[in-house]
PDB file of C-alpha atoms in Angstrom:
ATOM      1  CA  MET J  16     -32.009 -10.570 -32.005  1.00 70.00           C
ATOM      2  CA  ARG J  17     -30.850  -8.815 -28.863  1.00 85.00           C
ATOM      3  CA  ILE J  18     -28.036  -9.646 -26.481  1.00 87.00           C
ATOM      4  CA  GLU J  19     -29.519  -9.481 -22.973  1.00 91.00           C
ATOM      5  CA  THR J  20     -27.602  -9.163 -19.723  1.00 92.00           C
ATOM      6  CA  CYS J  21     -27.799 -11.686 -16.927  1.00 95.00           C
ATOM      7  CA  SER J  22     -29.993 -10.479 -14.070  1.00 95.00           C
ATOM      8  CA  PHE J  23     -27.558 -11.861 -11.504  1.00 96.00           C
ATOM      9  CA  CYS J  24     -23.979 -11.509 -12.756  1.00 94.00           C
ATOM     10  CA  SER J  25     -24.449  -8.900 -15.554  1.00 90.00           C
ATOM     11  CA  SER J  26     -22.659 -10.985 -18.182  1.00 92.00           C
ATOM     12  CA  PRO J  27     -24.104 -11.128 -21.728  1.00 92.00           C
ATOM     13  CA  VAL J  28     -26.794 -13.688 -22.547  1.00 94.00           C
ATOM     14  CA  TYR J  29     -26.764 -14.466 -26.262  1.00 94.00           C
ATOM     15  CA  PRO J  30     -29.885 -15.575 -28.155  1.00 93.00           C
ATOM     16  CA  GLY J  31     -30.653 -19.244 -27.560  1.00 93.00           C
ATOM     17  CA  HIS J  32     -28.541 -19.399 -24.409  1.00 94.00           C
ATOM     18  CA  GLY J  33     -29.376 -19.252 -20.732  1.00 95.00           C
ATOM     19  CA  THR J  34     -32.731 -19.443 -19.017  1.00 96.00           C
ATOM     20  CA  CYS J  35     -35.607 -17.025 -18.539  1.00 95.00           C
ATOM     21  CA  PHE J  36     -37.587 -16.713 -15.296  1.00 96.00           C
ATOM     22  CA  VAL J  37     -40.880 -14.798 -15.196  1.00 96.00           C
ATOM     23  CA  ARG J  38     -42.090 -13.762 -11.758  1.00 94.00           C
ATOM     24  CA  ASN J  39     -45.790 -13.483 -10.799  1.00 95.00           C
ATOM     25  CA  ASP J  40     -45.703  -9.712 -11.342  1.00 95.00           C
ATOM     26  CA  CYS J  41     -44.545 -10.270 -14.969  1.00 94.00           C
ATOM     27  CA  LYS J  42     -40.976  -9.180 -14.267  1.00 95.00           C
ATOM     28  CA  ILE J  43     -38.613 -11.079 -16.583  1.00 95.00           C
ATOM     29  CA  PHE J  44     -35.204 -12.271 -15.357  1.00 96.00           C
ATOM     30  CA  GLN J  45     -32.580 -13.567 -17.800  1.00 96.00           C
ATOM     31  CA  PHE J  46     -29.807 -15.839 -16.540  1.00 97.00           C
ATOM     32  CA  CYS J  47     -26.649 -16.778 -18.435  1.00 95.00           C
ATOM     33  CA  ARG J  48     -26.205 -20.173 -16.726  1.00 95.00           C
ATOM     34  CA  SER J  49     -27.718 -22.377 -14.058  1.00 95.00           C
ATOM     35  CA  LYS J  50     -25.169 -21.125 -11.521  1.00 96.00           C
ATOM     36  CA  CYS J  51     -26.736 -17.647 -11.673  1.00 96.00           C
ATOM     37  CA  HIS J  52     -30.280 -19.029 -11.653  1.00 96.00           C
ATOM     38  CA  LYS J  53     -29.612 -21.146  -8.550  1.00 96.00           C
ATOM     39  CA  ALA J  54     -27.953 -18.240  -6.734  1.00 96.00           C
ATOM     40  CA  PHE J  55     -30.962 -16.045  -7.576  1.00 96.00           C
ATOM     41  CA  LYS J  56     -33.384 -18.677  -6.256  1.00 95.00           C
ATOM     42  CA  LYS J  57     -31.342 -18.910  -3.039  1.00 96.00           C
ATOM     43  CA  LYS J  58     -31.820 -15.124  -2.716  1.00 95.00           C
ATOM     44  CA  ARG J  59     -28.102 -14.405  -2.745  1.00 95.00           C
ATOM     45  CA  ASN J  60     -27.047 -10.787  -3.036  1.00 96.00           C
ATOM     46  CA  PRO J  61     -24.973 -10.242  -6.234  1.00 95.00           C
ATOM     47  CA  ARG J  62     -23.012  -7.486  -4.469  1.00 94.00           C
ATOM     48  CA  LYS J  63     -21.686 -10.047  -1.980  1.00 94.00           C
ATOM     49  CA  VAL J  64     -20.860 -12.832  -4.461  1.00 94.00           C
ATOM     50  CA  LYS J  65     -17.252 -12.347  -5.578  1.00 93.00           C
ATOM     51  CA  TRP J  66     -17.562 -13.448  -9.216  1.00 93.00           C
ATOM     52  CA  THR J  67     -20.300 -10.953 -10.205  1.00 93.00           C
ATOM     53  CA  LYS J  68     -19.849  -7.557 -11.812  1.00 89.00           C
ATOM     54  CA  ALA J  69     -21.893  -5.960  -9.040  1.00 90.00           C
ATOM     55  CA  TYR J  70     -19.304  -7.146  -6.499  1.00 92.00           C
ATOM     56  CA  ARG J  71     -16.436  -5.795  -8.604  1.00 88.00           C
ATOM     57  CA  ARG J  72     -18.146  -2.417  -8.943  1.00 86.00           C
ATOM     58  CA  THR J  73     -18.948  -2.074  -5.243  1.00 88.00           C
ATOM     59  CA  ARG J  74     -15.362  -2.968  -4.273  1.00 87.00           C
ATOM     60  CA  GLY J  75     -13.885  -0.463  -6.761  1.00 81.00           C
ATOM     61  CA  LYS J  76     -12.343  -3.080  -9.043  1.00 82.00           C
ATOM     62  CA  ASP J  77     -14.292  -1.990 -12.152  1.00 77.00           C
ATOM     63  CA  LEU J  78     -15.155   1.357 -13.649  1.00 73.00           C
ATOM     64  CA  THR J  79     -18.491   2.716 -12.432  1.00 69.00           C
ATOM     65  CA  ASN J  80     -18.629   6.427 -13.209  1.00 71.00           C
ATOM     66  CA  ASP J  81     -17.693   6.615 -16.855  1.00 70.00           C
ATOM     67  CA  ALA J  82     -19.578   8.371 -19.650  1.00 69.00           C
ATOM     68  CA  SER J  83     -18.698   5.623 -22.126  1.00 68.00           C
ATOM     69  CA  LEU J  84     -20.804   3.165 -20.104  1.00 65.00           C
ATOM     70  CA  GLU J  85     -23.920   5.213 -20.912  1.00 67.00           C
ATOM     71  CA  PHE J  86     -23.840   3.978 -24.515  1.00 69.00           C
ATOM     72  CA  GLU J  87     -24.547   0.410 -23.417  1.00 66.00           C
ATOM     73  CA  LYS J  88     -28.015   1.300 -22.156  1.00 67.00           C
ATOM     74  CA  LYS J  89     -30.931  -0.302 -23.925  1.00 65.00           C
ATOM     75  CA  ARG J  90     -32.983   1.959 -26.214  1.00 70.00           C
ATOM     76  CA  ASN J  91     -36.397   0.853 -27.363  1.00 73.00           C
ATOM     77  CA  CYS J  92     -37.181   3.606 -29.876  1.00 79.00           C
ATOM     78  CA  PRO J  93     -37.443   2.218 -33.443  1.00 78.00           C
ATOM     79  CA  ILE J  94     -35.530   4.087 -36.152  1.00 78.00           C
ATOM     80  CA  LYS J  95     -36.111   3.836 -39.887  1.00 83.00           C
ATOM     81  CA  TYR J  96     -33.168   2.169 -41.630  1.00 84.00           C
ATOM     82  CA  ASP J  97     -30.734   4.563 -43.284  1.00 87.00           C
ATOM     83  CA  ARG J  98     -27.364   3.423 -44.620  1.00 91.00           C
ATOM     84  CA  GLN J  99     -25.502   6.616 -43.653  1.00 91.00           C
ATOM     85  CA  VAL J 100     -26.834   6.502 -40.117  1.00 87.00           C
ATOM     86  CA  TRP J 101     -25.842   2.837 -39.913  1.00 87.00           C
ATOM     87  CA  GLU J 102     -22.268   3.594 -41.067  1.00 92.00           C
ATOM     88  CA  LYS J 103     -21.955   6.469 -38.602  1.00 90.00           C
ATOM     89  CA  THR J 104     -23.233   4.222 -35.833  1.00 87.00           C
ATOM     90  CA  VAL J 105     -20.679   1.512 -36.621  1.00 90.00           C
ATOM     91  CA  LYS J 106     -17.841   4.069 -36.630  1.00 92.00           C
ATOM     92  CA  ALA J 107     -19.100   5.536 -33.355  1.00 88.00           C
ATOM     93  CA  ILE J 108     -19.235   2.076 -31.778  1.00 87.00           C
ATOM     94  CA  GLN J 109     -15.621   1.407 -32.798  1.00 92.00           C
ATOM     95  CA  ARG J 110     -14.490   4.773 -31.435  1.00 90.00           C
ATOM     96  CA  ILE J 111     -16.363   4.200 -28.167  1.00 87.00           C
ATOM     97  CA  ASP J 112     -14.741   0.781 -27.847  1.00 89.00           C
ATOM     98  CA  GLU J 113     -11.274   2.347 -28.232  1.00 92.00           C
ATOM     99  CA  ILE J 114     -12.067   4.960 -25.593  1.00 89.00           C
ATOM    100  CA  LYS J 115     -13.383   2.327 -23.198  1.00 87.00           C
ATOM    101  CA  THR J 116     -10.279   0.162 -23.546  1.00 90.00           C
ATOM    102  CA  LYS J 117      -7.973   3.152 -22.938  1.00 91.00           C
ATOM    103  CA  ARG J 118      -9.918   4.221 -19.859  1.00 88.00           C
ATOM    104  CA  HIS J 119     -10.062   0.659 -18.566  1.00 88.00           C
ATOM    105  CA  ASN J 120      -6.293   0.233 -18.969  1.00 92.00           C
ATOM    106  CA  GLN J 121      -5.685   3.570 -17.227  1.00 91.00           C
ATOM    107  CA  PHE J 122      -8.002   2.527 -14.389  1.00 89.00           C
ATOM    108  CA  ILE J 123      -6.084  -0.728 -13.938  1.00 88.00           C
ATOM    109  CA  MET J 124      -2.740   1.090 -13.925  1.00 91.00           C
ATOM    110  CA  ASN J 125      -4.008   3.523 -11.276  1.00 90.00           C
ATOM    111  CA  ARG J 126      -5.168   0.589  -9.117  1.00 87.00           C
ATOM    112  CA  LEU J 127      -1.766  -1.086  -9.473  1.00 90.00           C
ATOM    113  CA  LYS J 128       0.071   2.127  -8.513  1.00 91.00           C
ATOM    114  CA  VAL J 129      -1.546   2.070  -5.077  1.00 89.00           C
ATOM    115  CA  GLY J 130      -0.464  -1.534  -4.514  1.00 89.00           C
ATOM    116  CA  LYS J 131       3.092  -0.800  -5.624  1.00 91.00           C
ATOM    117  CA  LYS J 132       3.234   2.205  -3.303  1.00 92.00           C
ATOM    118  CA  VAL J 133       2.041   0.154  -0.321  1.00 92.00           C
ATOM    119  CA  GLU J 134       4.493  -2.616  -1.190  1.00 92.00           C
ATOM    120  CA  LYS J 135       7.382  -0.145  -1.387  1.00 92.00           C
ATOM    121  CA  GLU J 136       6.463   1.377   1.991  1.00 93.00           C
ATOM    122  CA  ALA J 137       6.344  -2.091   3.546  1.00 93.00           C
ATOM    123  CA  ASP J 138       9.782  -2.882   2.090  1.00 91.00           C
ATOM    124  CA  ILE J 139      11.212   0.362   3.481  1.00 90.00           C
ATOM    125  CA  ARG J 140       9.743  -0.387   6.924  1.00 91.00           C
ATOM    126  CA  GLU J 141      11.250  -3.876   6.879  1.00 89.00           C
ATOM    127  CA  VAL J 142      14.677  -2.562   5.887  1.00 87.00           C
ATOM    128  CA  LYS J 143      14.587   0.057   8.648  1.00 86.00           C
ATOM    129  CA  LYS J 144      13.568  -2.588  11.164  1.00 86.00           C
ATOM    130  CA  ASN J 145      16.348  -5.026  10.181  1.00 83.00           C
ATOM    131  CA  ILE J 146      19.098  -2.639   9.070  1.00 77.00           C
ATOM    132  CA  ASN J 147      21.645  -4.477  11.235  1.00 73.00           C
ATOM    133  CA  LEU J 148      21.299  -7.571   9.028  1.00 75.00           C
ATOM    134  CA  ILE J 149      22.348  -5.675   5.936  1.00 74.00           C
ATOM    135  CA  LYS J 150      26.070  -5.087   5.499  1.00 67.00           C
ATOM    136  CA  SER J 151      26.873  -2.126   3.329  1.00 66.00           C
ATOM    137  CA  PRO J 152      29.266  -2.828   0.447  1.00 63.00           C
ATOM    138  CA  ALA J 153      30.741   0.647   0.925  1.00 67.00           C
ATOM    139  CA  ALA J 154      31.622  -0.151   4.534  1.00 66.00           C
ATOM    140  CA  GLY J 155      33.761  -3.058   3.349  1.00 69.00           C
ATOM    141  CA  LEU J 156      35.546  -0.816   0.853  1.00 74.00           C
ATOM    142  CA  ILE J 157      36.448   1.708   3.538  1.00 74.00           C
ATOM    143  CA  GLN J 158      37.891  -1.013   5.778  1.00 73.00           C
ATOM    144  CA  ARG J 159      39.935  -2.443   2.883  1.00 77.00           C
ATOM    145  CA  ARG J 160      41.334   0.998   2.043  1.00 79.00           C
ATOM    146  CA  GLU J 161      42.351   1.545   5.652  1.00 79.00           C
ATOM    147  CA  GLU J 162      44.062  -1.861   5.724  1.00 79.00           C
ATOM    148  CA  GLU J 163      45.927  -1.105   2.481  1.00 79.00           C
ATOM    149  CA  GLN J 164      47.133   2.229   3.873  1.00 80.00           C
ATOM    150  CA  ILE J 165      48.375   0.500   7.018  1.00 77.00           C
ATOM    151  CA  VAL J 166      50.181  -2.134   4.937  1.00 74.00           C
ATOM    152  CA  GLU J 167      51.824   0.609   2.819  1.00 73.00           C
ATOM    153  CA  VAL J 168      52.910   2.529   5.907  1.00 69.00           C
ATOM    154  CA  MET J 169      54.394  -0.591   7.499  1.00 66.00           C
ATOM    155  CA  PRO J 170      56.998  -1.243   4.751  1.00 64.00           C
ATOM    156  CA  GLU J 171      58.077   2.410   4.866  1.00 64.00           C
ATOM    157  CA  GLU J 172      58.621   2.170   8.637  1.00 63.00           C
ATOM    158  CA  ASN J 173      60.563  -1.076   8.165  1.00 62.00           C
ATOM    159  CA  GLN J 174      62.877   0.623   5.669  1.00 63.00           C
ATOM    160  CA  GLN J 175      63.480   3.553   8.023  1.00 64.00           C
ATOM    161  CA  MET J 176      64.296   1.184  10.901  1.00 61.00           C
ATOM    162  CA  GLU J 177      66.783  -0.713   8.769  1.00 63.00           C
ATOM    163  CA  GLU J 178      68.597   2.500   7.882  1.00 63.00           C
ATOM    164  CA  VAL J 179      69.051   3.477  11.542  1.00 57.00           C
TER     165      VAL J 179
END
């Protein structure tokens, strides 16, 4: 049994699930659900429908140029069963999965960095624009110190006046 990919949204279609559409030129289209099948029949472009993988790739929200994605390609060459080859393949699949998750997490972090940078710049612009609304705590400290010095000087002057 083979796990196919949906011809519209690129999600996996497991055996016994989804629908199959065969065009007059014998091209086979697999669909994961009726939503994809209906969108295909309405001739919608998957790159313009927001919930598809094609949309996410064209907008730069998913990885597109990654060597680990090459391993997902379908290969139709039959190989004679060998236990050692099978074990190596399973280990390779696990290793590839680890690499893909690391790269995917790094990709997400890089995307978030841009948003944080833009957000920080917007905050800085807003503060510069409305700086008069913000009262500095240090400014209050300086005024209090000046007032305390004046109060201290005043009693000394009062004592000197009483002596004269």
